[in-house]
Amino acid sequence: MPKNAEKYYCEKCDFTTCKLSNYEKHLLTKKHKSTENQQNQQEKCQKMPNNYVCECGKTYKERTGLWKHKKKCTYLEPEFKEDENLKNSEVSNIMKTLVQPLVDQNNKLMETIAENEKKKEQQQLQQQEENQKLQSQLIEAVKEGKTINNINNVSNVNNVNYSINVFLNDQCKDAMSLTDFIETIKYQLEDLEDVGRLGYVDGISKLFIENLSGMEVTKRPIHCTDLKRKSLYIKNNDEWTKDNNNTEMRKAINKVANNNMKNIDKWRDANPEHHNVGSGTKKKQYLDIVTESSSFATDDNGKKGDKIIKNISDVVSIDREMLKSGELES
């Protein structure tokens, strides 16, 4: 064969031959057509530059650049490389190993929240005692002709509280309970991807806000009467109650996050390429989804929960001035 014989090269399959007939036969093979279809789909989805990545970490804008590099690359794949033919059962076991410890942590967190519920009654009793003490002081002040301004302030607060109760118990008497609201949320695979892409706080906030925004104001199970203090009223068990310390809201957030995380198996089944070494984008997306979706279990100081509550409060807030004037519309 002449040294300078013309070579025919298929970039898609990394196939080289000196015979045109062999090259034409190759173009008709199932392997070539399958590879061509897959690469066409990948090229449509790719939006970022540097799409072609070698196992050594170097990236190239063109496939030819990657092909030339691989001829010289001496990178050795680690022994713990994933088997591309890993069975679904083995992947499921890996998933359980990864997520189960986080679920256990969440269960412990829920137990802690339950213990905090016991303190709720004590706080309510303490509030009643303080109110009684304040009433006694006001009575004495009236007798002595003092602190009229304080009396007016207390009267204004009482008027607002009365207006809140009227709004909730009259106009919002048919509102959905918070428990039912959580159960009616249709958790989609896109919600998982949002949590992975936006992060836990913004992803879960988006899930709440989208479902609350689609409801009539008077049908919502949550209302905020003071944005600064994040004062929330929750509908449950056919009655409206003030959510002291946002205890019920935190439980609801954890429940929604947990329900959303249950779709990870479905997402994995719908995206089998996530465990392929060559699929860097899907693999990273999968790891982001798992990491962010389960981060509620490690929110020990409640900062992430506070941010979500603030985001939700902005959407369900009630105008206090309109409450006092009785002009609040449903």
Coordinates of C-alpha atoms in Angstrom, one line a residue:
M1 CA 0.0 0.0 0.0
P2 CA 1.5 3.4 -0.9
K3 CA 2.7 5.4 2.1
N4 CA 0.8 8.4 1.0
A5 CA -2.5 6.6 0.4
E6 CA -5.5 8.7 1.1
K7 CA -7.2 7.9 4.4
Y8 CA -11.0 8.2 5.1
Y9 CA -11.8 9.2 8.6
C10 CA -15.2 9.3 10.5
E11 CA -15.0 11.8 13.3
K12 CA -18.2 10.6 14.9
C13 CA -17.1 7.0 15.4
D14 CA -13.3 7.5 15.4
F15 CA -13.1 5.1 12.4
T16 CA -10.2 5.3 9.8
T17 CA -9.8 3.3 6.6
C18 CA -7.7 3.6 3.4
K19 CA -10.5 2.2 1.2
L20 CA -13.4 4.3 0.1
S21 CA -15.6 1.3 -0.2
N22 CA -15.0 0.4 3.5
Y23 CA -15.7 4.0 4.5
E24 CA -19.0 3.9 2.6
K25 CA -20.0 0.6 4.2
H26 CA -19.2 2.1 7.6
L27 CA -21.6 5.0 7.0
L28 CA -24.4 2.5 6.5
T29 CA -23.8 0.6 9.7
K30 CA -26.1 0.7 12.7
K31 CA -23.3 1.8 14.9
H32 CA -22.5 4.9 12.8
K33 CA -26.2 5.9 12.5
S34 CA -26.8 5.4 16.2
T35 CA -23.7 7.4 17.1
E36 CA -24.7 10.1 14.6
N37 CA -28.2 10.4 16.1
Q38 CA -26.9 10.6 19.6
Q39 CA -24.3 13.3 18.7
N40 CA -26.9 15.3 16.8
Q41 CA -29.2 15.3 19.9
Q42 CA -26.3 16.2 22.2
E43 CA -25.2 19.1 19.9
K44 CA -28.8 20.5 20.0
C45 CA -28.8 20.4 23.8
Q46 CA -25.3 21.9 24.3
K47 CA -25.4 25.6 25.0
M48 CA -22.0 26.2 26.5
P49 CA -18.6 26.2 24.8
N50 CA -15.9 23.6 25.5
N51 CA -18.3 20.7 25.1
Y52 CA -15.7 18.0 24.4
V53 CA -13.9 16.9 27.6
C54 CA -11.1 14.3 28.0
E55 CA -11.0 12.1 31.0
C56 CA -7.8 14.0 32.0
G57 CA -9.8 17.2 32.4
K58 CA -8.8 19.1 29.3
T59 CA -11.7 20.6 27.2
Y60 CA -11.9 21.4 23.5
K61 CA -14.4 23.3 21.4
E62 CA -14.1 20.9 18.5
R63 CA -14.2 17.1 18.4
T64 CA -11.2 17.0 16.1
G65 CA -9.2 18.8 18.8
L66 CA -10.2 16.1 21.4
W67 CA -9.4 13.4 18.8
K68 CA -5.9 14.7 18.2
H69 CA -5.4 15.1 22.0
K70 CA -6.4 11.6 22.8
K71 CA -3.7 10.2 20.5
K72 CA -1.1 11.7 22.8
C73 CA -2.9 11.6 26.2
T74 CA -1.4 9.3 28.7
Y75 CA -4.1 9.7 31.3
L76 CA -5.0 6.4 33.1
E77 CA -8.5 6.1 34.4
P78 CA -8.8 5.3 38.1
E79 CA -9.6 1.8 39.2
F80 CA -12.8 2.9 40.8
K81 CA -14.3 4.1 37.4
E82 CA -18.0 3.3 37.2
D83 CA -18.9 0.4 35.0
E84 CA -21.0 1.8 32.1
N85 CA -23.1 -1.3 32.2
L86 CA -23.8 -1.0 35.9
K87 CA -27.2 -2.7 36.6
N88 CA -30.2 -0.7 37.8
S89 CA -30.3 -2.7 41.0
E90 CA -26.7 -1.7 41.8
V91 CA -27.4 2.0 41.1
S92 CA -30.4 1.8 43.4
N93 CA -28.3 0.4 46.2
I94 CA -25.8 3.3 45.7
M95 CA -28.7 5.7 45.9
K96 CA -30.0 4.2 49.1
T97 CA -26.5 4.3 50.6
L98 CA -26.2 8.0 49.7
V99 CA -29.6 9.3 50.7
Q100 CA -30.6 7.0 53.7
P101 CA -28.2 8.7 56.2
L102 CA -29.7 12.1 55.2
V103 CA -33.2 10.8 55.7
D104 CA -32.3 9.5 59.1
Q105 CA -30.9 12.9 60.0
N106 CA -34.2 14.5 58.9
N107 CA -36.2 12.1 61.1
K108 CA -34.1 13.2 64.1
L109 CA -34.8 16.8 63.2
M110 CA -38.6 16.1 63.1
E111 CA -38.3 14.6 66.6
T112 CA -36.7 17.8 67.8
I113 CA -39.5 19.8 66.3
A114 CA -42.0 17.6 68.1
E115 CA -40.3 18.3 71.4
N116 CA -40.5 22.0 70.7
E117 CA -44.2 21.7 70.3
K118 CA -44.4 20.8 74.0
K119 CA -43.0 24.2 74.8
K120 CA -45.7 25.9 72.7
E121 CA -48.3 25.6 75.4
Q122 CA -46.0 27.0 78.0
Q123 CA -45.3 30.0 75.8
Q124 CA -49.0 30.6 75.3
L125 CA -49.7 30.5 79.0
Q126 CA -46.8 33.0 79.6
Q127 CA -48.3 35.3 76.9
Q128 CA -51.7 35.1 78.7
E129 CA -50.1 36.0 82.0
E130 CA -48.3 39.0 80.4
N131 CA -51.6 40.2 78.9
Q132 CA -53.3 40.0 82.2
K133 CA -50.5 41.9 83.8
L134 CA -50.7 44.6 81.1
Q135 CA -54.4 44.9 81.6
S136 CA -53.9 45.4 85.3
Q137 CA -51.3 48.1 84.7
L138 CA -53.7 49.9 82.2
I139 CA -56.5 49.8 84.7
E140 CA -54.2 51.4 87.4
A141 CA -53.0 54.0 84.8
V142 CA -56.6 55.0 84.0
K143 CA -57.4 55.4 87.7
E144 CA -54.4 57.6 88.1
G145 CA -54.8 59.5 84.8
K146 CA -51.5 58.4 83.3
T147 CA -50.0 57.0 80.0
I148 CA -53.0 57.8 77.8
N149 CA -50.8 57.3 74.8
N150 CA -50.0 53.7 75.8
I151 CA -53.7 53.0 76.2
N152 CA -54.3 54.3 72.6
N153 CA -51.4 52.1 71.3
V154 CA -52.9 49.0 73.0
S155 CA -56.3 49.9 71.5
N156 CA -54.8 50.1 68.0
V157 CA -53.1 46.8 68.4
N158 CA -56.4 45.2 69.6
N159 CA -58.2 46.7 66.6
V160 CA -55.6 45.2 64.2
N161 CA -55.9 41.8 65.9
Y162 CA -59.6 42.0 65.8
S163 CA -59.5 42.8 62.0
I164 CA -57.1 39.9 61.4
N165 CA -59.5 37.5 63.2
V166 CA -62.5 38.8 61.2
F167 CA -60.6 38.5 57.9
L168 CA -59.4 34.9 58.7
N169 CA -62.5 33.6 60.3
D170 CA -65.0 35.2 58.0
Q171 CA -63.5 35.8 54.6
C172 CA -61.0 32.9 54.8
K173 CA -63.3 30.4 56.5
D174 CA -63.2 28.1 53.4
A175 CA -59.4 28.2 53.1
M176 CA -57.6 25.0 52.4
S177 CA -55.7 23.5 55.4
L178 CA -51.9 23.5 55.2
T179 CA -51.8 19.7 55.4
D180 CA -54.1 19.4 52.4
F181 CA -52.2 22.0 50.5
I182 CA -49.0 20.0 50.8
E183 CA -50.7 16.9 49.6
T184 CA -52.2 18.6 46.5
I185 CA -48.8 19.7 45.2
K186 CA -47.9 17.8 42.1
Y187 CA -44.2 17.2 42.4
Q188 CA -42.6 17.2 39.0
L189 CA -39.1 16.1 37.8
E190 CA -38.6 19.8 36.9
D191 CA -39.0 20.7 40.5
L192 CA -36.1 18.5 41.4
E193 CA -34.0 20.0 38.6
D194 CA -34.9 23.5 39.9
V195 CA -33.6 22.6 43.4
G196 CA -30.4 21.3 41.9
R197 CA -30.0 24.4 39.7
L198 CA -31.2 27.2 42.0
G199 CA -30.2 25.7 45.3
Y200 CA -32.3 24.3 48.2
V201 CA -33.7 27.7 49.4
D202 CA -34.7 29.2 46.0
G203 CA -35.9 25.8 44.7
I204 CA -38.2 25.0 47.6
S205 CA -39.4 28.7 47.8
K206 CA -40.3 28.5 44.1
L207 CA -42.3 25.3 44.6
F208 CA -44.3 26.9 47.5
I209 CA -44.8 30.2 45.7
E210 CA -45.9 28.8 42.4
N211 CA -48.6 26.7 44.1
L212 CA -49.8 29.5 46.5
S213 CA -49.9 32.1 43.7
G214 CA -52.3 30.0 41.7
M215 CA -54.9 30.1 44.6
E216 CA -57.4 32.8 45.5
V217 CA -56.2 34.8 48.4
T218 CA -59.0 33.7 50.7
K219 CA -58.3 30.0 49.9
R220 CA -54.7 30.1 50.9
P221 CA -53.6 28.1 54.0
I222 CA -51.0 30.7 55.0
H223 CA -51.2 34.5 55.6
C224 CA -48.5 36.9 56.9
T225 CA -49.7 39.8 59.0
D226 CA -46.2 41.3 59.8
L227 CA -43.4 41.0 57.3
K228 CA -40.8 42.4 59.7
R229 CA -41.5 39.8 62.4
K230 CA -42.5 37.1 59.9
S231 CA -45.8 36.6 61.8
L232 CA -47.7 33.8 60.1
Y233 CA -51.2 32.5 60.6
I234 CA -51.8 28.8 59.5
K235 CA -55.0 27.0 58.7
N236 CA -55.2 23.5 60.1
N237 CA -57.8 21.3 61.7
D238 CA -60.5 23.8 60.6
E239 CA -59.1 26.7 62.5
W240 CA -56.7 29.6 62.1
T241 CA -53.8 29.8 64.6
K242 CA -50.8 32.1 64.9
D243 CA -47.7 30.0 64.1
N244 CA -45.5 31.0 67.0
N245 CA -41.7 30.6 66.2
N246 CA -42.9 29.4 62.7
T247 CA -42.9 25.9 64.0
E248 CA -45.7 24.6 61.7
M249 CA -44.2 26.4 58.7
R250 CA -40.8 24.7 59.2
K251 CA -42.5 21.3 59.4
A252 CA -44.3 22.1 56.2
I253 CA -41.1 23.1 54.5
N254 CA -39.4 19.9 55.5
K255 CA -42.4 17.8 54.4
V256 CA -42.4 19.5 50.9
A257 CA -38.7 19.1 50.6
N258 CA -38.9 15.4 51.6
N259 CA -41.8 14.7 49.1
N260 CA -39.8 16.4 46.3
M261 CA -36.7 14.3 47.1
K262 CA -38.7 11.1 46.7
N263 CA -38.7 11.7 42.9
I264 CA -35.0 11.2 42.6
D265 CA -35.4 7.6 41.6
K266 CA -37.9 8.6 38.8
W267 CA -35.4 11.2 37.6
R268 CA -32.6 8.7 37.6
D269 CA -34.7 6.3 35.5
A270 CA -35.6 9.0 33.1
N271 CA -32.0 10.1 32.8
P272 CA -30.0 6.8 32.7
E273 CA -27.0 8.6 31.1
H274 CA -26.3 10.3 34.5
H275 CA -23.9 7.5 35.5
N276 CA -21.9 7.4 32.3
V277 CA -18.4 8.8 32.7
G278 CA -18.6 10.6 29.3
S279 CA -21.8 12.4 30.3
G280 CA -20.3 15.1 32.5
T281 CA -23.3 17.5 32.3
K282 CA -25.9 14.9 33.4
K283 CA -23.6 13.5 36.1
K284 CA -23.0 17.0 37.6
Q285 CA -26.8 17.7 37.4
Y286 CA -27.5 14.5 39.3
L287 CA -25.0 15.2 42.0
D288 CA -26.4 18.8 42.4
I289 CA -29.9 17.4 42.7
V290 CA -29.0 14.9 45.4
T291 CA -26.9 17.4 47.4
E292 CA -29.3 20.3 47.4
S293 CA -32.5 18.2 47.7
S294 CA -31.3 16.6 50.9
S295 CA -29.7 19.7 52.5
F296 CA -32.8 20.4 54.6
A297 CA -31.6 17.5 56.9
T298 CA -28.4 19.5 57.7
D299 CA -30.1 22.9 58.4
D300 CA -29.4 22.6 62.1
N301 CA -29.5 26.3 62.8
G302 CA -32.6 26.9 60.7
K303 CA -31.1 29.6 58.5
K304 CA -32.2 28.0 55.3
G305 CA -35.7 27.6 56.7
D306 CA -35.7 31.3 57.7
K307 CA -34.9 32.4 54.2
I308 CA -37.7 30.2 52.7
I309 CA -40.2 31.6 55.2
K310 CA -39.2 35.1 54.3
N311 CA -39.6 34.4 50.6
I312 CA -43.1 32.9 51.2
S313 CA -44.1 35.7 53.6
D314 CA -43.5 38.3 50.8
V315 CA -46.1 36.5 48.7
V316 CA -48.8 35.9 51.3
S317 CA -48.5 39.2 53.3
I318 CA -51.6 41.2 54.3
D319 CA -51.6 45.0 54.3
R320 CA -52.0 46.0 58.0
E321 CA -53.3 49.5 57.2
M322 CA -56.0 48.0 55.0
L323 CA -56.8 45.6 57.9
K324 CA -57.3 48.5 60.3
S325 CA -59.5 50.4 57.9
G326 CA -61.5 47.2 56.9
E327 CA -60.7 47.8 53.2
L328 CA -58.8 44.5 52.6
E329 CA -60.1 42.7 49.6
S330 CA -60.1 39.0 49.0

